[in-house]
Amino acid sequence: MATRLKIFLPFGLLILSVLIVPVSVMLISSLQNMDGGFSFSNYHQIFFSRYYRGAIYNSISISLITSLISLVISIIGAWALTKLSLSTKNILITVFNMSSSFAGVPLAFSLIILFGNAGIFKAITSTLHVHDALNIYSVTGMTFAYTFFEIPLGIMFFFPVLDSLSKEWFEVSDVLGASKMFFISKVIFPIILPNIVEIFVLLFANAMGTYETVYALMGNNLVSIPTVIGSLINGELVANVPLACAFATLFTVIMTIIVWLGNRVTNIKGRRIS
Amino acid sequence: MEKHADKVIAKIVIALISVYLVAPIIATIMYSFAKSWVNTILPDGWTLEWYLQLVTNSDFLSALIRSIILGIVTTIIAMCCFLPVVFYANVYDESIKARLRFITVLPFTIPGIVLVTGLVRVYANLPIPQMLVLLLAISLLSLPVTYQALDNAFIAHDFRAMFEQALILGDSPLKAFVKVVIPNIRVGMFIAMLLTFTSAFGEYVLTNIILGGNYETLKIYMYRLMQSNGQASSVLTTVYFFFLAVISIIMIAIMKRQGNKKVEEVGDTKKL
């Protein structure tokens, strides 16, 4: 018993001090007004202010679109990866790994070089006299920017799933006279559907929580849940930590429900391949 | 015949995706060697001037040292907290692993920007060093990566038998752990340490909000440079990128030496 305590003590203290206590206080604070009294005023403010509703709307729409696009591209990418030789696979996994950890300030900076107002893309389009429709400093621009870390992340999630599919299944269905389309839609798709749901949820959640890249590209000019939290804490508007806590609570509750639902779908479907 | 066509399509797909993902990195590297590059397709000329400027800049060196310190201390804290637990879970009680599963979704349900609200609320006005809060919080956020990598280290040996034989032969549990278990997991431990170090080294959100720019790490310095001097910032980004590349190459080399079985686990390590 004493040994067990010693083993779990550092871990327990860490979890308690920087996870359980802060998250509990966050939940409680979200129900307090500025004077410390109990009230729903923070939530009232979030849902009845057009500005804050806009933040929620922006976050959800950017994350939804970017994770759907990235999901499709990463399935195709992961499939292509399984067709390559082992050494090429390893090199590419390293490349994808690096490009996903490039997210944040470095990514924001390189996107400014590429697509910013004095960037390479602008130079190319103006020499070719093509109208350049992409504005990186916008909601669409952000949706585009997120794909640079969502796609590699998705590929790294999907690769082990697709790589573990048995090659013999295709041969069996081929011998039985099934077409390739039939094989993909009736055999492979049902098997990997739970993984698709699971990975979609992770990509969506990852996009929802993205702060560094948005902040580095647009400061607080793009109104999303993370940037609103950031500016409410830093006091760039007016510091209001309880309101930030309410936003954070809302975020955690939504994400926990989505991740939990995702897990349920995965478990009901059973047969996880891994 | 069809198989061959598949392979060609696969190569084209991968080439397109790689070009897309690597383009920002290549552009940054080119920018860092460019004399000036505004509104033109290619730079006006090449120079090493910006590199010299950065390397001799004392702000750069102190930011680098701060990030390294952050990385090392976080790695030590993370190892002290997680290594015993992962060891116990793998060797004595597999059922703990099911309970620890919440860890894997932690970064998705409670990302840094959410966690920081609670941290600021609880600790900002307490008379404790905010640095300590930061270090502990970064260790927590590195947990999924560290946990997964450490967990992989325990595959393949019967650690329980080893550990208990050492105890019977008269070693104290701590001594047995250091003498018998650690040498057998040193490769996996090293990978876990590298991953933890990298995630702390590149941390931005918590450092920026909790310490409010008073502790200028490499990323915060990068952000400041980005606002003022694009050229210098591109050099810093390139240096940072090479740092990531070197770490990845080291890890690939280690895993290659471990044989192909381990290589497949790279995928698992990443599947957080």
XYZ file of C-alpha atoms in Angstrom:
546
model
C 0.000 0.000 0.000
C 2.785 2.380 0.939
C 4.660 1.587 -2.266
C 1.537 2.152 -4.294
C 1.134 5.523 -2.690
C 4.731 6.426 -3.505
C 4.238 5.405 -7.117
C 1.095 7.423 -7.623
C 1.986 10.414 -5.445
C 3.851 12.589 -7.990
C 1.368 11.746 -10.743
C -1.596 12.335 -8.444
C -0.255 15.649 -7.192
C 0.321 16.824 -10.746
C -3.152 15.812 -11.914
C -4.701 17.369 -8.827
C -2.825 20.669 -8.936
C -2.904 21.485 -12.634
C -5.916 19.538 -13.869
C -8.586 18.758 -11.284
C -8.363 21.917 -9.172
C -8.127 24.389 -12.093
C -10.864 22.654 -14.088
C -13.184 22.564 -11.050
C -12.489 26.221 -10.326
C -13.112 26.964 -14.001
C -16.533 25.280 -13.758
C -17.412 27.140 -10.567
C -16.121 30.501 -11.793
C -18.188 30.233 -14.919
C -21.219 30.498 -12.627
C -19.952 33.577 -10.795
C -20.347 37.216 -11.674
C -17.509 39.724 -11.305
C -18.282 40.195 -7.583
C -18.157 36.471 -6.906
C -21.878 35.875 -6.437
C -23.682 32.979 -8.084
C -25.302 33.809 -11.396
C -25.847 32.659 -14.930
C -24.891 36.086 -16.226
C -21.781 34.824 -18.045
C -23.746 32.287 -20.026
C -26.491 34.813 -20.578
C -23.910 37.190 -21.980
C -22.448 34.542 -24.284
C -25.747 33.494 -25.780
C -27.312 36.930 -26.059
C -24.355 38.853 -27.386
C -24.033 38.817 -31.129
C -20.244 39.138 -30.822
C -19.859 36.026 -28.671
C -22.344 34.018 -30.690
C -20.250 34.957 -33.703
C -17.188 33.481 -31.967
C -18.980 30.184 -31.448
C -20.288 30.200 -35.007
C -16.842 30.987 -36.472
C -15.126 28.289 -34.424
C -17.630 25.627 -35.347
C -17.859 26.473 -39.047
C -14.087 26.768 -39.554
C -13.460 23.529 -37.653
C -16.233 21.627 -39.387
C -15.186 22.544 -42.914
C -11.463 22.197 -42.352
C -11.818 18.816 -40.658
C -14.133 17.454 -43.361
C -11.729 18.505 -46.128
C -8.736 17.188 -44.197
C -10.544 13.939 -43.447
C -11.123 13.180 -47.133
C -7.603 14.166 -48.178
C -6.002 12.225 -45.348
C -7.924 9.029 -46.136
C -6.682 9.232 -49.728
C -3.201 10.133 -48.511
C -3.061 7.297 -45.994
C -4.281 4.845 -48.632
C -1.542 6.033 -51.008
C 1.006 5.714 -48.210
C 0.181 2.024 -47.693
C 1.061 1.352 -51.347
C 4.637 2.580 -50.987
C 7.777 0.756 -49.940
C 8.698 0.563 -46.270
C 11.615 2.990 -46.420
C 9.590 5.597 -48.327
C 6.813 5.193 -45.760
C 9.212 5.953 -42.933
C 10.565 9.055 -44.594
C 7.065 10.329 -45.337
C 5.825 9.651 -41.814
C 8.722 11.789 -40.575
C 7.786 14.526 -43.053
C 4.135 14.484 -41.972
C 5.120 14.383 -38.342
C 7.271 17.483 -38.800
C 4.707 19.394 -40.776
C 2.123 18.760 -38.078
C 4.457 20.037 -35.361
C 5.170 23.067 -37.524
C 1.703 24.384 -36.587
C 1.448 27.621 -34.685
C 3.709 30.649 -34.989
C 6.068 29.081 -37.597
C 3.149 28.022 -39.805
C 1.479 31.416 -39.507
C 4.703 33.100 -40.525
C 5.271 30.872 -43.558
C 1.692 31.395 -44.692
C 2.258 35.143 -44.569
C 5.322 34.700 -46.803
C 3.329 32.536 -49.194
C -0.088 34.172 -49.205
C 0.307 37.477 -47.363
C -0.212 40.882 -48.897
C 3.362 41.039 -50.182
C 3.669 37.300 -50.577
C 4.791 34.967 -53.326
C 1.273 33.927 -54.302
C 0.231 37.557 -54.758
C 3.332 38.143 -56.900
C 2.519 35.149 -59.089
C -1.131 36.079 -59.560
C -0.324 39.699 -60.379
C 2.342 38.726 -62.964
C -0.145 36.368 -64.551
C -2.880 38.989 -64.239
C -5.179 36.523 -62.520
C -7.576 37.737 -59.888
C -6.381 36.423 -56.535
C -9.401 35.390 -54.525
C -7.557 34.083 -51.475
C -7.295 36.368 -48.488
C -5.374 34.540 -45.804
C -6.593 37.000 -43.159
C -10.210 35.849 -43.213
C -12.455 33.038 -42.081
C -11.876 31.244 -45.398
C -8.144 31.888 -45.075
C -8.161 30.309 -41.614
C -10.071 27.280 -42.865
C -7.355 26.925 -45.463
C -4.529 27.504 -42.966
C -5.795 24.773 -40.621
C -5.494 22.121 -43.351
C -1.701 22.419 -43.108
C -1.668 20.668 -39.752
C -4.996 18.799 -39.952
C -4.029 16.812 -43.068
C -0.741 15.425 -41.690
C -2.455 14.673 -38.381
C -5.254 12.836 -40.203
C -2.794 10.840 -42.282
C -0.948 9.762 -39.167
C -4.217 8.646 -37.559
C -5.473 6.809 -40.652
C -2.255 5.168 -41.736
C -2.147 2.480 -39.003
C -5.837 1.717 -39.635
C -5.509 1.230 -43.383
C -2.150 -0.476 -43.034
C -3.676 -3.164 -40.830
C -6.375 -4.122 -43.347
C -5.755 -7.571 -44.716
C -4.587 -7.707 -48.317
C -6.319 -11.061 -48.693
C -9.791 -9.561 -48.385
C -9.395 -7.848 -51.692
C -8.228 -11.064 -53.330
C -11.162 -12.978 -51.842
C -13.731 -10.470 -53.041
C -11.971 -10.287 -56.410
C -12.144 -14.065 -56.823
C -15.817 -13.971 -55.833
C -16.403 -11.543 -58.689
C -16.875 -8.275 -56.793
C -15.864 -5.077 -58.538
C -13.391 -2.722 -56.920
C -16.109 -0.166 -56.164
C -18.234 -2.856 -54.535
C -15.264 -3.972 -52.454
C -14.561 -0.427 -51.247
C -18.170 0.487 -50.482
C -19.412 -2.831 -49.055
C -16.307 -4.288 -47.417
C -13.727 -1.664 -46.563
C -16.011 1.271 -45.809
C -18.158 -0.491 -43.157
C -15.007 -1.795 -41.469
C -13.269 1.563 -41.213
C -16.417 3.627 -40.587
C -15.936 3.701 -36.791
C -12.337 4.853 -37.320
C -13.519 7.542 -39.704
C -15.952 8.841 -37.080
C -13.306 8.707 -34.373
C -10.679 10.482 -36.461
C -13.163 13.086 -37.638
C -13.977 13.882 -34.011
C -10.290 14.229 -33.153
C -9.618 16.500 -36.140
C -12.658 18.609 -35.314
C -11.656 18.936 -31.665
C -8.098 19.759 -32.604
C -9.287 22.541 -34.912
C -11.666 23.881 -32.256
C -8.829 24.221 -29.744
C -6.389 25.899 -32.120
C -5.195 29.179 -30.703
C -1.546 29.685 -31.572
C -1.933 29.657 -35.368
C -4.944 31.993 -35.397
C -3.438 34.364 -32.875
C -0.120 34.527 -34.727
C -1.839 35.174 -38.066
C -4.600 37.544 -37.063
C -4.137 38.504 -33.437
C -7.585 38.841 -31.961
C -9.088 40.068 -35.221
C -10.614 36.717 -35.968
C -13.287 36.112 -33.391
C -13.258 32.453 -32.356
C -13.720 30.691 -29.024
C -9.967 30.381 -28.295
C -9.119 33.967 -29.297
C -12.006 35.322 -27.201
C -10.744 33.323 -24.208
C -7.241 34.628 -24.835
C -8.299 38.257 -24.994
C -10.597 37.933 -21.973
C -7.671 36.654 -19.886
C -5.021 38.982 -21.219
C -7.319 41.913 -20.776
C -6.851 43.287 -24.262
C -10.522 44.174 -24.212
C -11.437 44.167 -20.551
C -10.079 41.316 -18.491
C -12.967 39.150 -17.384
C -11.705 35.817 -16.191
C -15.116 34.463 -15.103
C -16.462 35.048 -18.604
C -13.366 33.335 -20.036
C -14.102 30.441 -17.663
C -17.665 30.240 -18.972
C -16.355 30.034 -22.540
C -13.818 27.410 -21.530
C -16.495 25.416 -19.700
C -18.735 25.570 -22.725
C -15.843 24.350 -24.860
C -15.037 21.453 -22.530
C -18.665 20.388 -22.237
C -19.239 20.445 -26.017
C -15.992 18.587 -26.712
C -16.539 16.003 -23.999
C -19.999 15.253 -25.406
C -18.688 15.017 -28.966
C -15.716 12.831 -28.036
C -17.971 10.643 -25.885
C -20.521 10.299 -28.695
C -17.707 9.507 -31.103
C -16.445 6.802 -28.768
C -19.941 5.357 -28.401
C -20.417 5.139 -32.147
C -17.042 3.433 -32.365
C -17.891 0.955 -29.628
C -21.365 0.105 -30.903
C -19.895 -0.605 -34.282
C -17.534 -2.835 -32.344
C -14.760 -4.461 -34.281
C -12.111 -1.856 -33.950
C -9.140 -2.651 -36.079
C -5.970 -2.031 -34.211
C -1.580 -4.513 -64.283
C -4.140 -2.870 -62.051
C -1.736 -3.072 -59.131
C 0.809 -1.142 -61.101
C -1.720 1.572 -61.923
C -2.563 1.783 -58.225
C 1.057 2.367 -57.361
C 1.406 5.155 -59.898
C -1.731 6.888 -58.614
C -0.491 6.446 -55.034
C 2.816 8.083 -55.894
C 1.113 11.011 -57.577
C -1.242 11.506 -54.626
C 1.598 11.416 -52.107
C 3.687 13.770 -54.233
C 0.836 16.292 -54.414
C 0.114 16.143 -50.689
C 3.808 16.404 -49.783
C 4.321 19.408 -52.049
C 1.282 21.087 -50.514
C 2.415 20.463 -46.940
C 6.070 21.237 -47.478
C 5.522 24.420 -49.537
C 5.277 26.732 -46.489
C 8.464 25.251 -45.037
C 10.375 25.592 -48.323
C 9.162 29.165 -48.764
C 10.381 30.055 -45.269
C 13.793 28.496 -45.863
C 14.165 30.381 -49.162
C 13.049 33.602 -47.509
C 15.725 33.249 -44.845
C 18.465 33.244 -47.505
C 16.879 36.025 -49.577
C 18.326 39.534 -49.778
C 14.878 40.973 -50.212
C 11.709 39.344 -51.378
C 8.691 41.560 -51.698
C 6.101 41.257 -54.440
C 8.313 39.145 -56.680
C 8.091 35.470 -57.570
C 11.730 34.819 -56.705
C 14.024 36.749 -54.343
C 16.353 39.506 -55.597
C 19.440 37.626 -54.470
C 20.850 35.360 -51.809
C 22.674 36.177 -48.600
C 23.752 34.761 -45.257
C 23.477 38.149 -43.616
C 20.304 37.337 -41.648
C 21.843 34.216 -40.165
C 24.858 36.105 -38.913
C 22.585 38.765 -37.523
C 20.506 36.233 -35.601
C 23.343 34.113 -34.247
C 25.141 37.148 -32.868
C 21.967 38.524 -31.327
C 21.920 38.113 -27.557
C 18.093 38.016 -27.491
C 18.221 34.899 -29.631
C 20.714 33.130 -27.421
C 18.850 33.901 -24.222
C 15.526 32.846 -25.763
C 17.147 29.615 -26.906
C 18.554 28.949 -23.435
C 15.166 29.665 -21.820
C 13.414 27.227 -24.154
C 16.049 24.570 -23.477
C 15.651 25.037 -19.721
C 11.876 24.760 -20.073
C 12.309 21.582 -22.131
C 14.738 19.932 -19.713
C 12.857 20.720 -16.498
C 9.538 19.650 -18.022
C 11.093 16.392 -19.182
C 12.401 15.687 -15.683
C 9.021 16.451 -14.067
C 7.155 14.393 -16.655
C 9.453 11.389 -16.187
C 9.204 11.507 -12.384
C 5.417 11.636 -12.536
C 4.647 9.205 -15.330
C 7.406 6.609 -15.366
C 6.415 4.955 -12.051
C 2.747 4.919 -13.040
C 3.339 3.456 -16.488
C 5.664 0.865 -14.947
C 3.104 -0.119 -12.342
C 0.275 -0.241 -14.872
C 2.237 -2.465 -17.240
C 3.794 -4.780 -14.700
C 1.267 -5.144 -11.887
C -2.147 -3.903 -12.844
C -3.197 -3.705 -16.470
C -6.661 -2.542 -15.393
C -5.222 0.882 -14.515
C -4.585 1.420 -18.197
C -8.319 1.488 -18.913
C -8.718 4.177 -16.281
C -5.821 6.153 -17.720
C -7.459 6.208 -21.135
C -8.953 9.636 -20.431
C -5.425 10.925 -20.882
C -5.461 10.264 -24.610
C -8.381 12.612 -25.247
C -7.189 15.255 -22.788
C -5.563 17.551 -25.370
C -8.792 17.498 -27.369
C -11.303 18.138 -24.607
C -9.088 20.462 -22.560
C -6.541 22.153 -24.847
C -4.031 24.672 -23.454
C -6.200 27.714 -24.064
C -9.025 26.161 -22.007
C -6.844 24.858 -19.181
C -5.171 28.233 -18.835
C -8.428 29.909 -17.698
C -8.592 27.698 -14.627
C -4.869 28.035 -13.975
C -5.028 31.824 -14.092
C -8.110 31.845 -11.868
C -6.500 29.629 -9.231
C -2.839 30.586 -9.236
C -2.446 34.078 -10.702
C -2.917 35.805 -7.337
C -1.284 33.227 -5.108
C 2.226 33.906 -3.811
C 3.802 31.010 -5.660
C 6.209 31.292 -8.564
C 4.181 31.315 -11.777
C 7.107 29.517 -13.364
C 6.300 26.462 -11.267
C 2.662 26.558 -12.389
C 3.826 26.817 -15.986
C 6.245 23.890 -15.689
C 3.641 21.637 -14.103
C 0.997 22.625 -16.651
C 3.313 21.952 -19.596
C 4.185 18.575 -18.084
C 0.489 17.777 -17.902
C -0.113 18.811 -21.492
C 2.817 16.663 -22.650
C 1.253 13.703 -20.844
C -0.441 12.007 -23.831
C 2.783 11.972 -25.852
C 4.942 10.925 -22.914
C 2.490 8.292 -21.736
C 2.138 6.660 -25.143
C 5.884 6.605 -25.778
C 6.631 5.195 -22.316
C 3.884 2.616 -22.687
C 5.507 1.387 -25.900
C 8.779 0.971 -24.021
C 7.311 -1.758 -21.846
C 6.411 -4.110 -24.663
C 8.435 -7.285 -25.053
C 10.042 -8.038 -21.687
C 8.794 -9.794 -18.605
C 9.512 -6.922 -16.279
C 7.645 -8.399 -13.363
C 9.932 -11.437 -13.145
C 13.033 -9.283 -13.577
C 11.937 -6.787 -10.961
C 10.929 -9.389 -8.391
C 14.129 -11.374 -8.811
C 16.065 -8.218 -8.067
C 13.928 -7.688 -4.955
C 14.545 -11.261 -3.790
C 18.263 -10.772 -4.298
C 18.040 -7.964 -1.787
C 17.723 -4.758 -3.754
C 15.403 -2.040 -2.566
C 12.508 -1.339 -4.978
C 14.077 1.916 -6.135
C 17.467 0.317 -6.642
C 15.911 -2.617 -8.480
C 14.022 -0.244 -10.699
C 17.117 1.784 -11.558
C 19.402 -1.232 -12.003
C 17.104 -3.710 -13.716
C 14.142 -1.994 -15.316
C 15.600 1.257 -16.639
C 18.439 -0.369 -18.642
C 15.827 -2.467 -20.432
C 13.580 0.415 -21.338
C 16.286 2.992 -21.996
C 15.551 3.269 -25.723
C 11.824 3.789 -25.217
C 12.546 6.162 -22.358
C 14.901 8.163 -24.503
C 12.244 8.517 -27.209
C 9.666 9.575 -24.610
C 12.124 12.149 -23.281
C 12.830 13.522 -26.750
C 9.117 13.876 -27.493
C 8.424 15.553 -24.155
C 11.372 17.877 -24.604
C 10.210 18.867 -28.090
C 6.672 19.624 -26.984
C 7.872 21.793 -24.079
C 10.566 23.456 -26.185
C 7.950 24.625 -28.686
C 5.268 25.578 -26.161
C 3.643 28.941 -26.759
C 0.073 29.339 -25.461
C 0.655 28.676 -21.751
C 4.015 30.430 -21.597
C 2.623 33.526 -23.245
C -0.484 33.783 -21.084
C 0.823 32.622 -17.697
C 4.111 34.490 -17.735
C 2.829 37.232 -20.010
C 5.940 37.665 -22.106
C 8.207 38.107 -19.078
C 9.976 34.915 -20.007
C 10.789 35.174 -23.675
C 11.120 31.671 -25.076
C 12.047 30.869 -28.656
C 8.422 30.825 -29.838
C 7.569 34.117 -28.134
C 10.714 35.649 -29.563
C 9.691 34.277 -32.968
C 6.314 35.965 -32.654
C 7.897 39.274 -31.655
C 10.353 39.112 -34.574
C 7.515 38.269 -36.942
C 5.918 41.619 -36.174
C 9.098 43.622 -36.665
C 11.618 41.866 -38.877
C 10.399 39.254 -41.356
C 13.862 38.285 -42.540
C 15.188 37.552 -39.053
C 12.001 35.733 -38.204
C 12.346 33.457 -41.232
C 15.861 32.558 -40.105
C 14.563 31.690 -36.663
C 11.727 29.624 -38.157
C 14.233 27.780 -40.359
C 16.479 27.070 -37.390
C 13.464 25.814 -35.437
C 12.470 23.617 -38.359
C 15.940 22.073 -38.535
C 15.800 21.417 -34.851
C 12.550 19.464 -35.367
C 14.086 17.664 -38.342
C 17.173 16.601 -36.380
C 15.027 15.226 -33.548
C 12.878 13.268 -36.020
C 15.949 11.869 -37.756
C 17.430 10.781 -34.437
C 14.181 9.017 -33.566
C 13.937 7.271 -36.924
C 17.549 6.131 -36.596
C 16.921 4.709 -33.133
C 13.769 2.935 -34.227
C 15.447 1.503 -37.311
C 18.082 -0.011 -35.062
C 15.333 -1.522 -32.963
C 14.186 -3.439 -36.001
C 11.093 -3.225 -38.124
C 8.695 -4.182 -35.377
C 9.406 -0.979 -33.536
C 9.092 1.081 -36.690
C 5.448 0.170 -36.866
C 4.963 1.562 -33.412
C 5.817 5.045 -34.649
C 2.305 5.031 -35.972
C 0.993 4.057 -32.555
C 3.033 6.672 -30.771
C 1.415 9.237 -32.971
C -2.025 7.788 -32.527
C -2.863 9.789 -29.478
